[in-house]
Amino acid sequence: MASTPQSRTKSPTIKRILREAAELTSTPSPDYTAEPLETDLFEWHFTLRGPPHSAYSDGLYHGRIILPSTYPLRPPSFRFMTPNGRFEANREICLSISGHHEETWQPAWGIRTAIVALRSFMETDAHGQLGGYDTTEEVRRRLATESHSFRCPGCAKTNAEIIRECEERAKEADTDGQDVDIPEELSMGFKDQMGGTPENKSQAGGDTSDTNAASSSHPTPPNGTDHSAPSNIAEHPPPLSPRPAQAVPQPTRTIPAAHWQPQSRPAVNMMMRDPQNGVPIWIDRLIVGLVVVLAALVIKVMFGA
């Protein structure tokens, strides 16, 4: 197991990883094992037996688990390194317990639960999900036989050697490992099934689909009630249409403003006309008066001189 500085052991994520590693060591299972690398606690290697009563029953399969920095709030990602005929080697697997479908991951689940679920998923069909492919039973059985000699470059051990050590630890501990119940949320976790069956997605982010279904359900009753529904539809639009017609024309068409404009314009015209009609009268009178006064002054000046 990797050693970590004391400062890092205070992290909840590090504590969780160390606790799970210790739990897998104290209660080993003869069918699977997993442990972190000595140089990186966030990268684990696992080895598991193929599910019994299947084409993988004789196989031993090795793979990697990558834990996110926020584990267990976010799920780990998985990839098989051993060719197996069910999952593509060295390609990330798309399952409900992997990083591709975070909405179905529960922090209460752990690496043991993920490995047991991953082992059970090997018996299912790929159905085109990411990292999975279909092949014949013959190819899967052949790959299962060849998987014993697969050697991980990092672990420097074959799958057969790793499982043999796992069986010995289980015998010494006198345990078959903990009984792990696979959560129901993980049973339908493939990519092509995530949109059709998961109830969690409909609760978390599927409200839009419910609203679309509800909106599509409203036009269906008129089809069922061929005559009554159209009559109801004909009755509802009239009250609805005048309402926007009354509200819209007032601000947009500015009907009241149209009435005020002709009233305001004549008033302005009258105000303009009154001074125009009055100005010539007063001006003429003033001009006449001034002319008379000036003429008198000029006469006085001329004759007086």
Tab-separated table of C-alpha atoms in Angstrom:
chain	number	residue	atom	x	y	z
A	1	MET	CA	0.000	0.000	0.000
A	2	ALA	CA	1.200	3.474	-0.780
A	3	SER	CA	2.504	5.621	2.057
A	4	THR	CA	1.208	9.166	2.375
A	5	PRO	CA	2.410	12.180	4.369
A	6	GLN	CA	0.581	12.871	7.596
A	7	SER	CA	-0.763	16.127	6.200
A	8	ARG	CA	-2.539	14.298	3.401
A	9	THR	CA	-4.018	11.647	5.682
A	10	LYS	CA	-6.243	14.339	7.165
A	11	SER	CA	-8.086	14.656	3.865
A	12	PRO	CA	-11.505	12.930	3.884
A	13	THR	CA	-10.741	11.455	0.476
A	14	ILE	CA	-7.428	9.987	1.629
A	15	LYS	CA	-9.043	8.629	4.788
A	16	ARG	CA	-11.754	6.969	2.736
A	17	ILE	CA	-9.255	5.406	0.325
A	18	LEU	CA	-7.062	4.095	3.137
A	19	ARG	CA	-10.079	2.700	4.952
A	20	GLU	CA	-11.276	0.836	1.874
A	21	ALA	CA	-7.791	-0.528	1.204
A	22	ALA	CA	-7.541	-1.779	4.785
A	23	GLU	CA	-11.007	-3.326	4.589
A	24	LEU	CA	-10.191	-5.209	1.390
A	25	THR	CA	-6.998	-6.491	3.000
A	26	SER	CA	-8.620	-7.572	6.276
A	27	THR	CA	-11.562	-9.333	4.611
A	28	PRO	CA	-10.157	-10.710	1.359
A	29	SER	CA	-12.211	-12.580	-1.204
A	30	PRO	CA	-10.914	-15.554	-3.199
A	31	ASP	CA	-12.655	-14.241	-6.318
A	32	TYR	CA	-11.255	-10.723	-6.568
A	33	THR	CA	-8.685	-8.353	-5.136
A	34	ALA	CA	-7.828	-4.694	-5.487
A	35	GLU	CA	-5.229	-2.383	-4.000
A	36	PRO	CA	-3.763	1.048	-4.747
A	37	LEU	CA	-0.375	1.565	-6.293
A	38	GLU	CA	2.508	2.323	-3.974
A	39	THR	CA	3.152	5.560	-5.829
A	40	ASP	CA	-0.436	6.754	-6.288
A	41	LEU	CA	-3.396	6.155	-3.996
A	42	PHE	CA	-5.799	7.281	-6.693
A	43	GLU	CA	-4.855	4.489	-9.100
A	44	TRP	CA	-5.865	0.967	-8.152
A	45	HIS	CA	-5.300	-2.340	-9.902
A	46	PHE	CA	-7.824	-5.134	-9.582
A	47	THR	CA	-7.937	-8.779	-10.576
A	48	LEU	CA	-11.120	-10.837	-10.596
A	49	ARG	CA	-12.454	-14.196	-11.645
A	50	GLY	CA	-14.986	-14.348	-14.379
A	51	PRO	CA	-18.596	-14.809	-13.262
A	52	PRO	CA	-19.481	-18.474	-12.708
A	53	HIS	CA	-21.645	-20.461	-15.118
A	54	SER	CA	-20.633	-18.252	-18.027
A	55	ALA	CA	-18.124	-18.130	-20.848
A	56	TYR	CA	-15.863	-16.146	-18.506
A	57	SER	CA	-15.941	-18.617	-15.606
A	58	ASP	CA	-12.416	-19.912	-16.316
A	59	GLY	CA	-10.986	-16.453	-16.915
A	60	LEU	CA	-8.867	-14.202	-14.717
A	61	TYR	CA	-9.073	-10.541	-15.626
A	62	HIS	CA	-6.900	-7.606	-14.635
A	63	GLY	CA	-7.736	-3.928	-14.838
A	64	ARG	CA	-7.291	-0.403	-13.499
A	65	ILE	CA	-9.446	1.856	-11.346
A	66	ILE	CA	-8.905	5.616	-11.399
A	67	LEU	CA	-10.344	7.509	-8.435
A	68	PRO	CA	-11.199	11.197	-8.847
A	69	SER	CA	-9.762	13.736	-6.442
A	70	THR	CA	-13.241	14.208	-4.936
A	71	TYR	CA	-13.873	10.501	-4.327
A	72	PRO	CA	-16.308	9.245	-3.058
A	73	LEU	CA	-18.463	12.190	-4.115
A	74	ARG	CA	-17.671	11.321	-7.717
A	75	PRO	CA	-17.452	7.767	-9.062
A	76	PRO	CA	-14.317	5.932	-10.150
A	77	SER	CA	-13.609	4.930	-13.736
A	78	PHE	CA	-12.709	1.426	-14.879
A	79	ARG	CA	-10.854	-0.237	-17.705
A	80	PHE	CA	-9.828	-3.836	-18.331
A	81	MET	CA	-6.250	-4.545	-19.329
A	82	THR	CA	-6.849	-8.230	-20.058
A	83	PRO	CA	-8.645	-9.081	-23.328
A	84	ASN	CA	-11.908	-10.729	-22.342
A	85	GLY	CA	-14.401	-10.543	-25.200
A	86	ARG	CA	-16.852	-8.388	-23.265
A	87	PHE	CA	-15.058	-5.078	-22.639
A	88	GLU	CA	-12.445	-3.534	-24.881
A	89	ALA	CA	-8.995	-3.652	-23.349
A	90	ASN	CA	-7.512	-0.360	-22.129
A	91	ARG	CA	-10.663	1.601	-22.855
A	92	GLU	CA	-12.824	3.301	-20.277
A	93	ILE	CA	-15.999	1.425	-19.500
A	94	CYS	CA	-19.361	3.135	-19.587
A	95	LEU	CA	-21.471	1.797	-16.753
A	96	SER	CA	-23.743	3.428	-14.228
A	97	ILE	CA	-21.031	3.039	-11.608
A	98	SER	CA	-18.364	4.719	-13.728
A	99	GLY	CA	-17.490	8.335	-14.367
A	100	HIS	CA	-19.707	8.529	-17.449
A	101	HIS	CA	-22.899	8.380	-15.400
A	102	GLU	CA	-22.168	10.299	-12.230
A	103	GLU	CA	-25.833	10.885	-11.442
A	104	THR	CA	-26.268	7.198	-10.522
A	105	TRP	CA	-23.282	7.015	-8.178
A	106	GLN	CA	-23.817	6.977	-4.428
A	107	PRO	CA	-20.972	7.971	-2.058
A	108	ALA	CA	-21.962	5.097	0.225
A	109	TRP	CA	-20.795	2.639	-2.404
A	110	GLY	CA	-17.153	1.679	-2.491
A	111	ILE	CA	-14.550	-0.078	-4.566
A	112	ARG	CA	-15.672	-3.517	-3.403
A	113	THR	CA	-19.220	-2.802	-4.504
A	114	ALA	CA	-17.958	-1.513	-7.837
A	115	ILE	CA	-15.827	-4.595	-8.489
A	116	VAL	CA	-18.648	-7.000	-7.637
A	117	ALA	CA	-21.022	-5.064	-9.864
A	118	LEU	CA	-18.464	-4.933	-12.662
A	119	ARG	CA	-18.014	-8.691	-12.403
A	120	SER	CA	-21.743	-9.266	-12.684
A	121	PHE	CA	-21.985	-6.945	-15.688
A	122	MET	CA	-19.685	-9.232	-17.640
A	123	GLU	CA	-22.567	-11.674	-18.070
A	124	THR	CA	-24.738	-9.081	-19.796
A	125	ASP	CA	-24.708	-8.118	-23.453
A	126	ALA	CA	-22.797	-5.074	-24.622
A	127	HIS	CA	-25.680	-3.453	-26.555
A	128	GLY	CA	-23.233	-0.950	-28.015
A	129	GLN	CA	-22.260	0.900	-24.839
A	130	LEU	CA	-18.905	2.626	-24.610
A	131	GLY	CA	-16.045	0.184	-24.059
A	132	GLY	CA	-18.171	-2.910	-24.698
A	133	TYR	CA	-18.495	-5.217	-27.697
A	134	ASP	CA	-20.121	-8.516	-28.556
A	135	THR	CA	-18.351	-11.617	-29.809
A	136	THR	CA	-18.908	-15.366	-29.902
A	137	GLU	CA	-18.865	-17.684	-26.901
A	138	GLU	CA	-15.948	-19.556	-28.434
A	139	VAL	CA	-13.796	-16.437	-28.552
A	140	ARG	CA	-14.673	-15.551	-24.968
A	141	ARG	CA	-13.773	-19.018	-23.710
A	142	ARG	CA	-10.485	-18.930	-25.592
A	143	LEU	CA	-9.648	-15.515	-24.130
A	144	ALA	CA	-10.601	-16.802	-20.677
A	145	THR	CA	-8.041	-19.596	-20.990
A	146	GLU	CA	-5.353	-17.242	-22.255
A	147	SER	CA	-6.045	-14.700	-19.488
A	148	HIS	CA	-4.201	-16.756	-16.837
A	149	SER	CA	-0.819	-15.890	-18.324
A	150	PHE	CA	-1.530	-12.178	-18.726
A	151	ARG	CA	1.100	-10.133	-16.892
A	152	CYS	CA	0.551	-6.545	-15.817
A	153	PRO	CA	3.704	-4.452	-16.448
A	154	GLY	CA	3.100	-2.454	-13.273
A	155	CYS	CA	2.272	-5.370	-10.976
A	156	ALA	CA	4.928	-7.644	-12.542
A	157	LYS	CA	2.718	-10.655	-11.820
A	158	THR	CA	0.469	-12.846	-13.894
A	159	ASN	CA	-3.235	-13.033	-13.220
A	160	ALA	CA	-2.821	-16.615	-12.033
A	161	GLU	CA	-0.200	-15.567	-9.477
A	162	ILE	CA	-2.345	-12.695	-8.184
A	163	ILE	CA	-5.452	-14.853	-7.746
A	164	ARG	CA	-3.403	-17.615	-6.106
A	165	GLU	CA	-2.135	-15.140	-3.514
A	166	CYS	CA	-5.678	-13.873	-3.098
A	167	GLU	CA	-6.941	-17.389	-2.378
A	168	GLU	CA	-4.183	-17.948	0.174
A	169	ARG	CA	-5.043	-14.723	2.012
A	170	ALA	CA	-8.711	-15.691	2.069
A	171	LYS	CA	-7.843	-19.099	3.557
A	172	GLU	CA	-5.612	-17.553	6.206
A	173	ALA	CA	-8.314	-15.064	7.133
A	174	ASP	CA	-10.882	-17.890	7.043
A	175	THR	CA	-13.295	-15.766	5.104
A	176	ASP	CA	-14.862	-15.729	1.693
A	177	GLY	CA	-15.033	-11.962	1.685
A	178	GLN	CA	-17.970	-9.783	2.519
A	179	ASP	CA	-21.334	-10.482	0.971
A	180	VAL	CA	-21.983	-7.538	-1.296
A	181	ASP	CA	-25.464	-6.815	-2.549
A	182	ILE	CA	-25.414	-5.087	-5.886
A	183	PRO	CA	-27.664	-2.019	-5.696
A	184	GLU	CA	-30.656	-2.081	-7.982
A	185	GLU	CA	-29.545	1.234	-9.460
A	186	LEU	CA	-26.597	-0.551	-11.072
A	187	SER	CA	-28.543	-3.305	-12.796
A	188	MET	CA	-29.566	-1.198	-15.809
A	189	GLY	CA	-26.588	1.059	-16.122
A	190	PHE	CA	-25.625	0.721	-19.765
A	191	LYS	CA	-25.390	3.659	-22.121
A	192	ASP	CA	-28.284	2.644	-24.348
A	193	GLN	CA	-30.478	1.921	-21.335
A	194	MET	CA	-29.721	5.018	-19.289
A	195	GLY	CA	-32.310	7.124	-21.106
A	196	GLY	CA	-35.125	4.575	-20.982
A	197	THR	CA	-35.188	2.923	-17.590
A	198	PRO	CA	-33.384	4.850	-14.863
A	199	GLU	CA	-35.735	6.366	-12.362
A	200	ASN	CA	-32.969	8.435	-10.835
A	201	LYS	CA	-32.422	10.399	-14.024
A	202	SER	CA	-36.109	11.146	-14.315
A	203	GLN	CA	-36.029	12.472	-10.763
A	204	ALA	CA	-32.733	14.356	-11.078
A	205	GLY	CA	-32.892	15.833	-14.551
A	206	GLY	CA	-35.808	14.207	-16.351
A	207	ASP	CA	-38.445	16.752	-15.454
A	208	THR	CA	-38.245	18.096	-18.979
A	209	SER	CA	-39.223	14.746	-20.397
A	210	ASP	CA	-42.148	14.618	-17.992
A	211	THR	CA	-43.293	18.047	-19.054
A	212	ASN	CA	-42.965	17.080	-22.696
A	213	ALA	CA	-44.975	13.970	-22.022
A	214	ALA	CA	-47.553	16.023	-20.177
A	215	SER	CA	-47.774	18.533	-23.006
A	216	SER	CA	-48.140	15.742	-25.522
A	217	SER	CA	-50.837	14.162	-23.386
A	218	HIS	CA	-53.054	17.240	-23.566
A	219	PRO	CA	-53.722	17.048	-27.306
A	220	THR	CA	-54.529	13.350	-27.034
A	221	PRO	CA	-57.871	13.778	-25.207
A	222	PRO	CA	-59.361	15.726	-28.164
A	223	ASN	CA	-58.554	12.730	-30.355
A	224	GLY	CA	-60.435	10.509	-27.955
A	225	THR	CA	-63.414	12.887	-27.822
A	226	ASP	CA	-63.908	13.535	-31.501
A	227	HIS	CA	-66.841	15.977	-31.197
A	228	SER	CA	-66.840	17.275	-27.656
A	229	ALA	CA	-63.174	18.209	-27.587
A	230	PRO	CA	-63.257	20.282	-30.781
A	231	SER	CA	-66.262	22.156	-29.442
A	232	ASN	CA	-64.359	22.862	-26.251
A	233	ILE	CA	-61.377	23.960	-28.237
A	234	ALA	CA	-63.599	26.254	-30.267
A	235	GLU	CA	-65.022	27.727	-27.103
A	236	HIS	CA	-61.711	28.411	-25.417
A	237	PRO	CA	-59.954	30.332	-28.176
A	238	PRO	CA	-62.605	33.122	-28.345
A	239	PRO	CA	-62.118	34.169	-24.711
A	240	LEU	CA	-58.391	33.797	-25.058
A	241	SER	CA	-58.053	35.693	-28.323
A	242	PRO	CA	-59.810	38.891	-27.245
A	243	ARG	CA	-57.742	39.079	-24.060
A	244	PRO	CA	-54.462	39.542	-25.866
A	245	ALA	CA	-56.289	41.675	-28.446
A	246	GLN	CA	-57.392	44.039	-25.699
A	247	ALA	CA	-54.065	44.100	-23.988
A	248	VAL	CA	-51.868	44.297	-27.042
A	249	PRO	CA	-53.540	47.120	-28.984
A	250	GLN	CA	-53.391	49.504	-26.042
A	251	PRO	CA	-49.605	49.579	-25.718
A	252	THR	CA	-48.684	48.770	-29.300
A	253	ARG	CA	-51.252	50.547	-31.392
A	254	THR	CA	-51.485	53.503	-28.980
A	255	ILE	CA	-55.148	54.047	-29.745
A	256	PRO	CA	-55.624	56.571	-26.896
A	257	ALA	CA	-52.623	58.528	-28.086
A	258	ALA	CA	-54.151	58.735	-31.537
A	259	HIS	CA	-57.153	60.551	-30.071
A	260	TRP	CA	-55.023	62.904	-28.051
A	261	GLN	CA	-52.772	63.866	-30.922
A	262	PRO	CA	-55.461	65.582	-33.025
A	263	GLN	CA	-56.704	67.384	-29.928
A	264	SER	CA	-53.284	68.574	-28.962
A	265	ARG	CA	-52.380	69.683	-32.451
A	266	PRO	CA	-55.378	72.030	-32.863
A	267	ALA	CA	-54.647	73.502	-29.462
A	268	VAL	CA	-51.121	74.203	-30.524
A	269	ASN	CA	-52.319	75.606	-33.801
A	270	MET	CA	-54.760	77.887	-31.994
A	271	MET	CA	-52.067	79.081	-29.683
A	272	MET	CA	-49.930	79.818	-32.670
A	273	ARG	CA	-52.697	81.488	-34.569
A	274	ASP	CA	-53.790	83.815	-31.743
A	275	PRO	CA	-50.426	85.492	-31.449
A	276	GLN	CA	-50.167	85.654	-35.213
A	277	ASN	CA	-53.542	87.335	-35.497
A	278	GLY	CA	-52.849	89.752	-32.561
A	279	VAL	CA	-49.286	90.705	-33.450
A	280	PRO	CA	-50.102	92.629	-36.641
A	281	ILE	CA	-52.768	94.727	-34.852
A	282	TRP	CA	-50.563	95.884	-31.996
A	283	ILE	CA	-47.523	96.222	-34.156
A	284	ASP	CA	-49.366	98.302	-36.687
A	285	ARG	CA	-50.710	100.585	-33.988
A	286	LEU	CA	-47.310	100.968	-32.383
A	287	ILE	CA	-45.648	101.584	-35.709
A	288	VAL	CA	-48.208	104.234	-36.607
A	289	GLY	CA	-47.777	105.919	-33.245
A	290	LEU	CA	-43.997	105.845	-33.485
A	291	VAL	CA	-44.081	107.178	-37.014
A	292	VAL	CA	-46.294	110.080	-35.933
A	293	VAL	CA	-44.043	110.918	-32.997
A	294	LEU	CA	-40.896	110.692	-35.099
A	295	ALA	CA	-42.442	112.806	-37.818
A	296	ALA	CA	-43.408	115.465	-35.273
A	297	LEU	CA	-39.915	115.491	-33.829
A	298	VAL	CA	-38.352	115.794	-37.254
A	299	ILE	CA	-40.647	118.706	-38.153
A	300	LYS	CA	-39.865	120.509	-34.913
A	301	VAL	CA	-36.153	120.047	-35.455
A	302	MET	CA	-36.242	121.184	-39.031
A	303	PHE	CA	-38.473	124.237	-38.534
A	304	GLY	CA	-37.131	125.052	-35.144
A	305	ALA	CA	-33.630	125.241	-36.561
